[in-house]
Coordinates of C-alpha atoms in Angstrom, one line a residue:
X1 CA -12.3 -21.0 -33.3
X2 CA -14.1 -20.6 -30.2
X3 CA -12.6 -17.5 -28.1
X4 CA -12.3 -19.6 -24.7
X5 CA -9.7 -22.3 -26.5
X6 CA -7.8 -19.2 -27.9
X7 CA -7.2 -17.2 -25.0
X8 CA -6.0 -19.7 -22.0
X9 CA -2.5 -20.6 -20.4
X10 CA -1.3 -23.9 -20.3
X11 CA -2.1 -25.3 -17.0
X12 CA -0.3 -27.4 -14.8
X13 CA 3.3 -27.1 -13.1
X14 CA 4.9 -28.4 -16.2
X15 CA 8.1 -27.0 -18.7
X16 CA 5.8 -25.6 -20.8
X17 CA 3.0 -24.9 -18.2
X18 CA 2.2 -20.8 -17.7
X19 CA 3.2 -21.5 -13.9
X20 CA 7.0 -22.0 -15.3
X21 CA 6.8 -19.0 -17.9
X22 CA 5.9 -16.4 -16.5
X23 CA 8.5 -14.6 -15.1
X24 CA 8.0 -11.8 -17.3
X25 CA 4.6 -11.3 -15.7
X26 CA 5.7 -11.2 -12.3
X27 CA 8.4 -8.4 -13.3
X28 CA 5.3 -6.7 -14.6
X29 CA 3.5 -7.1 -11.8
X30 CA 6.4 -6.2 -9.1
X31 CA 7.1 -2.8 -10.9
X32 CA 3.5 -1.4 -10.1
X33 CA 4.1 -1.6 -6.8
X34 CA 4.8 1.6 -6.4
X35 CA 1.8 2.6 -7.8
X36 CA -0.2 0.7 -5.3
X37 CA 1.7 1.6 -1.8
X38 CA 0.8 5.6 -3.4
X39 CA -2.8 5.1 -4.1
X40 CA -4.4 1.8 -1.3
X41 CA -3.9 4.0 1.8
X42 CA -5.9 6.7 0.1
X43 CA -8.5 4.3 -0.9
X44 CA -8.6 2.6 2.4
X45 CA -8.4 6.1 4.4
X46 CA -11.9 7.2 2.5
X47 CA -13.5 3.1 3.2
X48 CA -16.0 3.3 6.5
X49 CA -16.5 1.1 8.3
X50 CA -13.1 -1.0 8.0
X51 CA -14.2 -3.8 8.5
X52 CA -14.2 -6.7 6.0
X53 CA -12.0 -5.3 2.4
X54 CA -12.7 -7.2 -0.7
X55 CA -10.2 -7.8 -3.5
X56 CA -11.1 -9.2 -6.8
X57 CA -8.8 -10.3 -9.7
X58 CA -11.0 -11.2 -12.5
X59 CA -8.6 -12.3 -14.7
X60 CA -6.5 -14.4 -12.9
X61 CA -3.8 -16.5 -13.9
X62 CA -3.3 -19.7 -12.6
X63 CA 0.3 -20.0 -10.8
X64 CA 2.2 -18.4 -8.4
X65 CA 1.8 -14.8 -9.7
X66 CA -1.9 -14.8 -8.6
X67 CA -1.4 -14.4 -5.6
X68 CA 1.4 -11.8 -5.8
X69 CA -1.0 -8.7 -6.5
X70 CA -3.0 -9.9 -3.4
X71 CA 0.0 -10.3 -1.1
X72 CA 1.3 -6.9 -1.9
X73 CA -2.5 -5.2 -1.5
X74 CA -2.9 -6.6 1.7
X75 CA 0.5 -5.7 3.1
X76 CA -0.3 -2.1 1.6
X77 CA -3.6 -1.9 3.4
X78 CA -2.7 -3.5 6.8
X79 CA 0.5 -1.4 7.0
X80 CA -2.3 1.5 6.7
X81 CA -4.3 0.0 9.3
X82 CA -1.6 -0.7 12.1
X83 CA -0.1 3.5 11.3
X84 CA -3.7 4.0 12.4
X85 CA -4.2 2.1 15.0
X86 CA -7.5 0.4 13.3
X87 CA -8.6 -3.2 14.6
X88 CA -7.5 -6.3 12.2
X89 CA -9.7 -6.6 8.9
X90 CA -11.3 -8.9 7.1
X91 CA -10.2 -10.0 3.7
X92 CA -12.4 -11.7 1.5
X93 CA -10.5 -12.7 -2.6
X94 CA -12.3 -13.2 -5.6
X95 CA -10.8 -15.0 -8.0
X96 CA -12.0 -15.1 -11.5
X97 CA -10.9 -16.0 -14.9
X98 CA -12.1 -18.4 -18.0
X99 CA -13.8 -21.4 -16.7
X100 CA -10.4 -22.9 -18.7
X101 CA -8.1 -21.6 -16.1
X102 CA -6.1 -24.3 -14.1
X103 CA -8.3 -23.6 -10.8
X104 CA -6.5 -26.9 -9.3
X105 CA -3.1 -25.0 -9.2
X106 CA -4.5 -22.3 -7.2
X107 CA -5.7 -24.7 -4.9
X108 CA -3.0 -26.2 -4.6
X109 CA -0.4 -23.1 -3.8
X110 CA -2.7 -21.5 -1.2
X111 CA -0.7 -23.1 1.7
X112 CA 1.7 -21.8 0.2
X113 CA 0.1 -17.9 0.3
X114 CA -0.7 -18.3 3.7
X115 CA 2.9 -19.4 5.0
X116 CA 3.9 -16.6 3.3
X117 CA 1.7 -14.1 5.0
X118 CA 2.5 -15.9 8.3
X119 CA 6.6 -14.9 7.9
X120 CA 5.3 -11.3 7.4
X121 CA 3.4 -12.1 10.9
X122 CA 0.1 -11.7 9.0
X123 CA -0.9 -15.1 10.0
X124 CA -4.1 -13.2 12.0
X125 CA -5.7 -11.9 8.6
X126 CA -9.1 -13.7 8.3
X127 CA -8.9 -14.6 4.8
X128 CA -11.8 -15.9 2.6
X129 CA -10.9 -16.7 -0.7
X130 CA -13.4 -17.8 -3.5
X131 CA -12.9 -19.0 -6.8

């Protein structure tokens, strides 16, 4: 059995889609946060020049928790950046995963990233993402 059809989620927004079943993911995901607000301002404090800040997830899933990860970097690092004082950045995301992936319902919940950044007023991030 080829390794590609043995390791992929089950695509769609379906009941039995990995979009609807992956809550324990997102728990997973939401308890290394703490993790990441202790070591992304010592990262970005040692970057030069802060300018553009790439963030890659190369094995991505394909629903809401994609995004998550990237939200919560972002909000680490420009909460970094506004304590000091540093101009906006540039964010380019690279996503990556099995060419199997569901790619369409990424695409389809990035309005849904951005209005999310725009309620944490971080609607003036310049953010390239690529697939």
């Amino acid at each position: 059995m080829e390794f590609t059809k043995v390791l992929h989620m089950n695509g769609g927004m379906g009941d039995a889609s990995y979009a609807k079943n992956s809550l324990f993911q997102q728990k997973v995901i939401l308890m290394t946060k703490s993790i990441t607000d202790e070591a992304i301002p010592s990262l970005y404090n040692n970057l030069s020049p802060r300018e553009t800040i790439c963030i890659a997830d190369l094995g991505c899933s394909s629903e809401p928790n994609t995004f998550l990860p990237v939200s919560q970097l972002i909000q680490t690092i420009d909460k970094e950046r506004k304590n000091k004082g540093h101009k906006s950045l540039e964010f380019h995301v690279f996503l990556n995963d099995l060419p199997s992936n569901d790619f369409n319902t990424i695409f389809r919940l990035l309005p849904t990233f951005h209005q999310s950044l725009r309620k944490k007023n971080m609607d003036y991030l310049i953010l390239q993402i690529a697939l």
